[in-house]
Short mmCIF file of C-alpha atoms in Angstrom, two decimals:
data_model
loop_
_atom_site.label_atom_id
_atom_site.label_comp_id
_atom_site.label_asym_id
_atom_site.label_seq_id
_atom_site.Cartn_x
_atom_site.Cartn_y
_atom_site.Cartn_z
CA MET A 1 145.28 87.27 92.39
CA ASN A 2 141.51 87.03 92.98
CA THR A 3 139.76 89.04 90.27
CA SER A 4 136.28 87.61 90.89
CA LEU A 5 135.48 90.47 93.28
CA TRP A 6 136.47 93.24 90.89
CA PRO A 7 132.92 93.84 89.55
CA GLU A 8 131.74 94.16 93.17
CA PHE A 9 134.55 96.60 93.94
CA ILE A 10 133.51 98.78 91.01
CA LYS A 11 129.87 98.75 92.11
CA ALA A 12 130.90 99.55 95.69
CA ILE A 13 132.96 102.55 94.65
CA HIS A 14 130.25 103.92 92.37
CA LYS A 15 127.69 103.59 95.17
CA GLU A 16 129.78 104.81 98.10
CA VAL A 17 131.98 107.49 96.52
CA VAL A 18 129.59 110.17 95.27
CA PRO A 19 129.34 113.98 95.40
CA ALA A 20 127.50 115.36 98.43
CA LEU A 21 126.67 118.97 99.20
CA GLY A 22 126.72 119.51 102.95
CA CYS A 23 126.76 117.11 105.87
CA THR A 24 124.93 114.00 104.72
CA GLU A 25 122.69 113.59 107.79
CA PRO A 26 120.80 116.91 107.51
CA VAL A 27 120.94 116.48 103.73
CA SER A 28 119.13 113.16 104.09
CA LEU A 29 116.30 114.93 105.92
CA ALA A 30 116.31 117.70 103.30
CA LEU A 31 115.91 115.04 100.62
CA ALA A 32 112.92 113.50 102.41
CA SER A 33 111.36 116.99 102.59
CA ALA A 34 112.02 117.69 98.92
CA ILE A 35 110.38 114.44 97.84
CA ALA A 36 107.43 115.11 100.13
CA ARG A 37 106.99 118.59 98.66
CA ARG A 38 106.85 117.14 95.15
CA GLU A 39 104.12 114.71 96.20
CA LEU A 40 102.23 117.40 98.15
CA GLY A 41 102.26 119.83 95.25
CA ALA A 42 101.79 122.89 97.46
CA PHE A 43 103.74 125.27 99.69
CA PRO A 44 103.86 123.52 103.08
CA GLU A 45 102.13 125.16 106.01
CA ARG A 46 103.85 122.88 108.50
CA ILE A 47 106.75 120.42 108.53
CA VAL A 48 106.96 117.68 111.16
CA ALA A 49 110.21 115.74 110.96
CA LYS A 50 111.51 112.80 112.94
CA VAL A 51 114.99 111.27 112.84
CA SER A 52 116.88 108.46 114.52
CA PRO A 53 119.03 109.35 117.54
CA ASN A 54 122.22 108.92 115.52
CA LEU A 55 120.99 111.16 112.75
CA MET A 56 119.97 113.73 115.38
CA LYS A 57 123.51 113.52 116.80
CA ASN A 58 125.05 114.19 113.41
CA GLY A 59 122.63 116.94 112.43
CA MET A 60 122.23 119.25 115.38
CA GLY A 61 125.59 121.01 115.21
CA VAL A 62 126.40 121.40 111.52
CA THR A 63 125.84 124.36 109.19
CA VAL A 64 123.51 123.65 106.26
CA PRO A 65 125.11 124.87 103.00
CA GLY A 66 123.89 128.17 101.67
CA THR A 67 121.87 129.02 104.78
CA GLY A 68 124.38 130.17 107.37
CA THR A 69 122.21 128.30 109.87
CA VAL A 70 122.93 125.25 111.98
CA GLY A 71 120.71 122.23 112.49
CA LEU A 72 118.07 119.90 111.14
CA PRO A 73 115.06 122.30 111.13
CA ILE A 74 116.57 124.57 108.48
CA ALA A 75 117.55 121.51 106.41
CA ALA A 76 113.96 120.26 106.51
CA ALA A 77 112.60 123.69 105.61
CA VAL A 78 114.86 124.57 102.66
CA GLY A 79 114.66 121.00 101.40
CA ALA A 80 110.90 121.33 101.22
CA LEU A 81 110.91 124.81 99.72
CA GLY A 82 113.70 124.57 97.18
CA GLY A 83 115.35 121.16 97.24
CA ASP A 84 115.77 119.07 94.11
CA PRO A 85 114.12 115.70 94.86
CA ASP A 86 116.07 114.01 92.06
CA ALA A 87 119.53 115.22 93.10
CA GLY A 88 120.28 112.74 95.89
CA LEU A 89 122.97 114.05 98.23
CA GLU A 90 123.13 117.26 96.19
CA VAL A 91 119.48 118.05 96.95
CA LEU A 92 120.37 121.57 98.12
CA LYS A 93 122.56 122.54 95.17
CA SER A 94 120.07 125.04 93.70
CA LEU A 95 119.00 126.97 96.78
CA THR A 96 118.24 130.65 96.26
CA ALA A 97 118.31 133.52 98.74
CA GLY A 98 114.52 133.63 98.56
CA VAL A 99 114.18 129.96 99.49
CA VAL A 100 116.54 130.42 102.44
CA ALA A 101 114.60 133.49 103.62
CA ASP A 102 111.30 131.59 103.38
CA GLY A 103 112.79 128.67 105.26
CA LYS A 104 114.01 130.90 108.08
CA ALA A 105 110.57 132.52 108.20
CA MET A 106 109.00 129.10 108.71
CA LEU A 107 111.39 128.45 111.59
CA ALA A 108 110.62 131.83 113.15
CA ALA A 109 106.90 131.08 112.90
CA GLN A 110 107.47 127.70 114.57
CA GLN A 111 106.12 125.86 111.55
CA VAL A 112 108.95 123.32 111.61
CA SER A 113 109.59 120.72 114.31
CA VAL A 114 112.19 117.95 114.47
CA GLY A 115 112.01 115.15 117.03
CA ILE A 116 113.50 111.74 117.64
CA ALA A 117 111.75 108.82 115.96
CA ASP A 118 111.07 105.60 117.83
CA VAL A 119 112.71 103.33 115.26
CA ALA A 120 115.32 100.61 115.29
CA ASN A 121 117.12 102.01 112.25
CA ILE A 122 120.44 103.67 113.01
CA LEU A 123 119.97 105.97 110.02
CA TYR A 124 116.41 107.24 109.63
CA ALA A 125 114.84 110.50 108.44
CA GLU A 126 111.14 111.22 108.09
CA ALA A 127 109.46 114.38 106.82
CA ARG A 128 105.73 115.05 106.98
CA LEU A 129 104.53 118.13 105.09
CA GLU A 130 101.05 119.56 105.57
CA ALA A 131 99.06 122.06 103.46
CA ASP A 132 95.37 122.79 102.78
CA GLY A 133 94.19 119.82 104.81
CA HIS A 134 96.47 117.37 102.98
CA TRP A 135 99.71 115.75 104.06
CA VAL A 136 102.55 113.67 102.68
CA ARG A 137 105.05 111.62 104.68
CA VAL A 138 108.37 110.40 103.25
CA CYS A 139 110.69 108.06 105.13
CA ILE A 140 114.37 107.39 104.36
CA ALA A 141 116.17 104.56 106.15
CA ASP A 142 119.46 102.63 106.31
CA ALA A 143 121.17 104.74 103.63
CA HIS A 144 121.11 108.49 103.18
CA THR A 145 119.09 108.41 99.97
CA ARG A 146 117.09 105.18 100.35
CA VAL A 147 113.39 106.05 100.36
CA VAL A 148 111.45 103.27 102.08
CA ARG A 149 107.95 104.74 102.35
CA ILE A 150 105.78 107.48 100.85
CA GLU A 151 102.23 108.17 102.12
CA LYS A 152 99.69 110.80 101.10
CA ASP A 153 96.55 111.45 103.12
CA GLY A 154 96.74 107.92 104.52
CA GLU A 155 97.23 106.26 101.14
CA LEU A 156 100.43 104.26 100.65
CA LEU A 157 102.11 105.48 97.46
CA PHE A 158 105.36 103.54 97.79
CA GLU A 159 106.96 101.06 100.14
CA ALA A 160 110.36 99.45 99.70
CA GLU A 161 110.60 95.73 100.04
CA PRO A 162 111.73 94.90 103.60
CA GLY A 163 115.42 94.20 103.87
CA ARG A 164 116.11 95.17 100.27
CA GLY A 165 118.09 98.13 99.07
CA ASP A 166 118.57 99.54 95.61
CA ASP A 167 119.11 96.37 93.60
CA ALA A 168 120.83 98.22 90.77
CA ALA A 169 123.47 99.56 93.15
CA ALA A 170 123.72 96.63 95.57
CA TYR A 171 127.12 95.09 96.08
CA SER A 172 128.77 92.52 98.31
CA LEU A 173 132.28 92.56 99.73
CA ALA A 174 131.84 89.16 101.39
CA GLY A 175 135.07 87.24 101.28
CA ALA A 176 137.15 90.27 100.31
CA THR A 177 140.48 90.97 101.97
CA ALA A 178 142.71 94.01 102.22
CA ARG A 179 145.04 92.30 99.77
CA ASP A 180 142.18 91.96 97.27
CA VAL A 181 141.53 95.70 97.58
CA TYR A 182 145.23 96.41 97.03
CA ASP A 183 145.47 94.15 93.98
CA PHE A 184 142.42 95.73 92.36
CA ALA A 185 143.57 99.31 92.93
CA THR A 186 147.08 98.72 91.69
CA THR A 187 146.42 96.46 88.68
CA ALA A 188 142.84 96.98 87.41
CA PRO A 189 142.51 98.57 83.96
CA LEU A 190 142.89 102.33 84.26
CA ALA A 191 139.66 102.87 82.34
CA ASP A 192 137.76 101.15 85.16
CA ILE A 193 139.11 103.39 87.91
CA ALA A 194 140.00 106.75 86.32
CA PHE A 195 136.72 108.29 87.50
CA ILE A 196 138.16 108.41 91.03
CA LEU A 197 140.20 111.43 89.94
CA ASP A 198 136.97 113.42 90.39
CA ALA A 199 137.52 113.00 94.14
CA ALA A 200 140.76 114.96 93.86
CA ARG A 201 139.08 117.70 91.84
CA LEU A 202 136.06 118.18 94.13
CA ASN A 203 137.82 117.89 97.47
CA ASP A 204 140.73 120.07 96.38
CA ALA A 205 138.23 122.79 95.43
CA LEU A 206 136.76 122.54 98.94
CA SER A 207 140.27 122.80 100.37
CA ARG A 208 140.97 125.97 98.40
CA GLU A 209 137.71 127.46 99.67
CA GLY A 210 138.50 126.51 103.25
CA ILE A 211 141.96 128.03 103.18
CA LYS A 212 140.33 131.45 102.84
CA GLY A 213 139.51 131.15 106.54
CA GLU A 214 135.83 132.00 106.22
CA HIS A 215 134.29 128.67 107.26
CA GLY A 216 134.03 126.51 110.37
CA LEU A 217 136.93 126.63 112.79
CA HIS A 218 139.20 127.87 109.93
CA LEU A 219 141.76 125.36 111.24
CA GLY A 220 143.43 124.95 107.87
CA ALA A 221 143.90 128.70 107.54
CA THR A 222 145.18 128.87 111.12
CA LEU A 223 147.80 126.21 110.47
CA GLN A 224 148.85 128.00 107.28
CA ARG A 225 149.30 131.26 109.19
CA GLN A 226 151.55 129.49 111.69
CA VAL A 227 153.77 128.43 108.79
CA HIS A 228 154.16 132.07 107.82
CA LYS A 229 154.93 132.95 111.45
CA GLY A 230 157.58 130.25 111.68
CA LEU A 231 155.72 128.19 114.29
CA LEU A 232 155.19 125.32 111.82
CA SER A 233 157.55 124.17 109.12
CA ASP A 234 156.38 124.07 105.52
CA ASP A 235 156.97 120.34 105.19
CA LEU A 236 154.94 117.50 103.71
CA LEU A 237 153.09 116.71 106.94
CA THR A 238 152.03 120.33 107.41
CA ARG A 239 150.78 120.52 103.82
CA VAL A 240 148.77 117.32 104.35
CA LEU A 241 147.17 118.79 107.47
CA VAL A 242 146.53 122.26 106.05
CA ARG A 243 144.83 121.09 102.91
CA SER A 244 142.84 118.27 104.55
CA THR A 245 141.55 120.38 107.43
CA ALA A 246 140.76 123.33 105.16
CA ALA A 247 138.48 121.09 103.10
CA SER A 248 136.72 119.93 106.27
CA ASP A 249 136.41 123.53 107.49
CA ALA A 250 134.66 124.49 104.26
CA ARG A 251 132.36 121.49 104.25
CA MET A 252 131.28 121.70 107.88
CA GLY A 253 131.09 125.48 107.80
CA GLY A 254 128.42 125.56 105.10
CA ALA A 255 130.37 126.21 101.90
CA THR A 256 128.22 125.73 98.81
CA LEU A 257 130.61 123.30 97.15
CA PRO A 258 130.16 119.52 97.01
CA ALA A 259 132.55 117.07 98.62
CA MET A 260 133.33 113.71 97.12
CA SER A 261 131.99 111.57 99.93
CA ASN A 262 132.90 108.07 101.06
CA SER A 263 130.45 105.68 102.73
CA GLY A 264 127.91 108.46 103.19
CA SER A 265 130.28 111.03 104.67
CA GLY A 266 131.96 114.03 103.12
CA ASN A 267 134.59 114.15 105.84
CA GLN A 268 135.46 110.52 105.21
CA GLY A 269 135.81 111.37 101.55
CA ILE A 270 138.07 114.32 102.37
CA ALA A 271 140.18 112.23 104.76
CA ALA A 272 140.60 109.51 102.13
CA THR A 273 141.45 112.00 99.38
CA MET A 274 143.50 115.02 100.41
CA PRO A 275 146.52 113.35 102.11
CA VAL A 276 146.93 111.15 99.03
CA VAL A 277 146.63 114.14 96.69
CA VAL A 278 149.26 116.13 98.60
CA VAL A 279 151.76 113.27 98.64
CA ALA A 280 151.17 112.59 94.94
CA GLU A 281 151.85 116.24 94.16
CA HIS A 282 155.03 116.10 96.24
CA LEU A 283 156.20 113.13 94.19
CA LYS A 284 155.05 114.73 90.92
CA ALA A 285 153.03 111.58 90.23
CA ASP A 286 151.15 111.25 86.95
CA ASP A 287 147.37 110.87 86.71
CA GLU A 288 147.44 107.08 86.55
CA THR A 289 149.53 106.83 89.71
CA LEU A 290 147.26 109.29 91.50
CA ALA A 291 144.16 107.40 90.33
CA ARG A 292 145.52 104.11 91.67
CA ALA A 293 146.51 105.65 95.01
CA LEU A 294 143.09 107.28 95.37
CA MET A 295 141.33 104.06 94.42
CA LEU A 296 143.36 102.18 97.02
CA SER A 297 142.48 104.76 99.66
CA HIS A 298 138.77 105.09 98.85
CA LEU A 299 138.12 101.39 98.32
CA MET A 300 140.01 100.50 101.51
CA ALA A 301 137.83 103.03 103.36
CA VAL A 302 134.70 101.39 101.93
CA TYR A 303 136.06 97.94 102.81
CA VAL A 304 136.63 98.93 106.44
CA HIS A 305 133.39 100.89 106.79
CA ALA A 306 131.37 97.96 105.46
CA LYS A 307 132.23 96.18 108.72
CA LEU A 308 130.86 99.07 110.83
CA PRO A 309 127.36 100.30 111.66
CA LYS A 310 126.25 103.02 109.22
CA LEU A 311 126.55 105.54 112.06
CA SER A 312 128.34 104.73 115.30
CA ALA A 313 130.41 106.05 118.20
CA LEU A 314 133.62 105.35 116.29
CA CYS A 315 134.78 108.39 114.32
CA ALA A 316 134.93 107.09 110.76
CA VAL A 317 137.33 109.86 109.75
CA SER A 318 139.89 107.76 111.63
CA THR A 319 139.15 104.68 109.52
CA ALA A 320 139.13 106.73 106.31
CA SER A 321 142.53 108.07 107.34
CA MET A 322 143.76 104.49 107.76
CA ALA A 323 142.82 104.07 104.13
CA ALA A 324 144.66 107.29 103.26
CA ALA A 325 147.71 105.82 105.00
CA ALA A 326 147.43 102.89 102.59
CA GLY A 327 147.37 105.24 99.62
CA MET A 328 150.32 107.29 100.89
CA ALA A 329 152.35 104.19 101.74
CA TRP A 330 151.84 102.80 98.24
CA LEU A 331 152.88 106.10 96.67
CA LEU A 332 156.04 106.30 98.78
CA ARG A 333 157.12 102.64 98.71
CA GLY A 334 154.91 100.78 96.28
CA ASP A 335 154.32 97.48 98.05
CA TYR A 336 151.60 95.75 100.04
CA ASP A 337 153.72 95.23 103.16
CA ALA A 338 154.01 98.98 103.68
CA VAL A 339 150.24 99.35 103.27
CA SER A 340 149.41 96.66 105.82
CA MET A 341 152.01 97.92 108.32
CA ALA A 342 150.67 101.47 108.14
CA ILE A 343 147.08 100.39 108.75
CA CYS A 344 148.05 98.20 111.71
CA SER A 345 150.05 101.01 113.30
CA MET A 346 147.12 103.39 112.97
CA ILE A 347 144.80 100.92 114.67
CA GLY A 348 147.34 100.72 117.48
CA ASP A 349 147.42 104.51 117.68
CA ILE A 350 143.98 106.09 117.30
CA ALA A 351 141.43 103.30 117.78
CA GLY A 352 138.47 104.59 119.72
CA ILE A 353 138.24 108.26 118.70
CA ILE A 354 134.58 109.00 119.33
CA CYS A 355 132.06 110.55 116.98
CA ASP A 356 130.17 113.18 118.95
CA GLY A 357 128.17 114.43 116.01
CA ALA A 358 128.93 116.27 112.80
CA SER A 359 130.20 119.76 113.53
CA ASN A 360 132.99 122.22 112.84
CA SER A 361 135.19 120.24 115.23
CA CYS A 362 135.29 117.39 112.70
CA ALA A 363 138.20 119.30 111.15
CA MET A 364 140.13 118.65 114.37
CA LYS A 365 139.58 114.92 113.97
CA VAL A 366 140.63 115.14 110.32
CA SER A 367 143.85 116.79 111.53
CA THR A 368 144.50 114.25 114.28
CA SER A 369 143.81 111.28 112.03
CA GLY A 370 145.89 112.72 109.20
CA THR A 371 148.84 113.16 111.56
CA ALA A 372 148.50 109.56 112.72
CA ALA A 373 148.34 108.37 109.11
CA TYR A 374 151.51 110.17 108.11
CA LYS A 375 153.33 108.93 111.20
CA ALA A 376 152.26 105.34 110.50
CA VAL A 377 153.49 105.65 106.91
CA LEU A 378 156.88 106.91 108.06
CA MET A 379 157.13 103.91 110.37
CA ALA A 380 156.24 101.56 107.52
CA LEU A 381 158.94 103.12 105.34
CA ASP A 382 161.37 102.12 108.10
CA ASP A 383 159.86 98.58 108.26
CA SER A 384 158.35 99.31 111.67
CA ARG A 385 154.77 98.80 112.87
CA VAL A 386 152.65 98.17 115.94
CA THR A 387 152.85 94.39 116.21
CA GLY A 388 150.31 91.69 116.85
CA PHE A 389 151.57 91.36 120.41
CA GLU A 390 150.24 94.81 121.33
CA GLY A 391 146.69 95.74 122.29
CA ILE A 392 143.92 95.03 119.79
CA VAL A 393 146.34 94.88 116.86
CA ALA A 394 146.76 91.43 115.33
CA HIS A 395 149.59 89.97 113.28
CA GLU A 396 147.53 90.29 110.07
CA VAL A 397 145.95 93.52 108.86
CA ASP A 398 142.50 92.00 108.22
CA ALA A 399 142.33 90.62 111.76
CA SER A 400 143.40 94.02 113.09
CA ILE A 401 140.60 95.71 111.13
CA ASP A 402 138.11 93.12 112.41
CA ASN A 403 139.19 93.76 116.00
CA LEU A 404 138.71 97.50 115.59
CA CYS A 405 135.28 97.07 114.03
CA ALA A 406 134.27 94.62 116.78
CA LEU A 407 134.72 97.47 119.26
CA ALA A 408 132.42 99.73 117.25
CA CYS A 409 129.80 96.99 116.87
CA GLY A 410 130.03 95.89 120.50
CA SER A 411 130.94 97.94 123.53
CA MET A 412 130.96 101.25 121.66
CA MET A 413 127.22 100.91 121.07
CA GLN A 414 126.77 101.84 124.73
CA THR A 415 129.28 104.66 124.23
CA ASP A 416 127.11 105.91 121.37
CA ARG A 417 124.01 105.97 123.57
CA GLN A 418 125.91 107.88 126.24
CA ILE A 419 127.18 110.43 123.71
CA ILE A 420 123.66 111.03 122.38
CA GLU A 421 122.28 111.38 125.92
CA ILE A 422 124.93 113.96 126.79
CA MET A 423 124.33 115.94 123.60
CA VAL A 424 120.54 115.96 123.96
CA GLN A 425 120.76 117.03 127.61
CA LYS A 426 123.26 119.75 126.76
CA ASN A 427 121.11 121.16 124.00
CA SER A 428 117.93 121.07 126.09
CA CYS A 429 119.44 123.31 128.77
#
């Protein structure tokens, strides 16, 4: 067993699995606005924001929590007027009705504009606030909370060192394997991993909110109603889907509750959490068992996502659900072979689901990926899997993961550009 990577695993989880209120792309812009407002020290008369094409894709169709309004302009406005610049991905946690009303008034007066920035960064958000002849510009790049530049009236106040992130939170998974992830999750001291139980608490609260049927596509509530009508059975798969999709409904529909995110995405965090929670409840697992299953799921999701672009054409809910399959397989059979078989079967099943922006329809992808995960686990329990002789799946799980991620880093880059072009054209009509 290779324990040399365990400190890196702990740093990775603490950095990548954090609470986030609302979709993280508009929240990133809201954070830039909040920081700019602090530096400006005055009520902004105008907000000029620019974002990367991928951040535009993920921000144009999602409801900003507490506002009832979709899109990046309202995120920039309420971030500037009432955001907490020190709260990271929970920047909007303290919004008031007055702040939301003032933000909507700025939009109505056309005091807020959001355009596409000419930058190479896949993830980029910039907010420029103007008031009384002064201005402040704040730029975030490469990670949702990584401030890289602050300017005021042409004076450079802060600039991150090129190519460097937050040194205190930096980690490296170089040389890690899926087996290393499995060994850590299943044998590390409980005291080192027990914090992951917060993921169950936060995302279950979102699920309970979503089941009310008041948010997003209310897919979770719809599925639950079909159980009562006899069109769906009240079995373990249905409970996995209902509770996972309800959490996504609430998050994407603007509920004012945080999600425990994974790799910068609340939906990835939900997909990596809720199926594992439901299966653990079914088995009446104790807290330690649940913590290990959740750690396996969340760390596997981080491990896979580290091989992907920060934002891409590949729906990362699908890769987070592969990690959930690992957690469920371990709960139900308790060995590494089942974990690796389940992941390989999922790659053979749902590789290539596209990300066409954050929106209410993400709950549909959570549902589809959750179904695939459960099916792959059932196959693994029967010692069956998609083999290395089929498609992009390899004999070994790490090679299968690498093949999937090669698609996202290669040919799907053109797919991403085509998706963005379609979405921009559609929304300009």
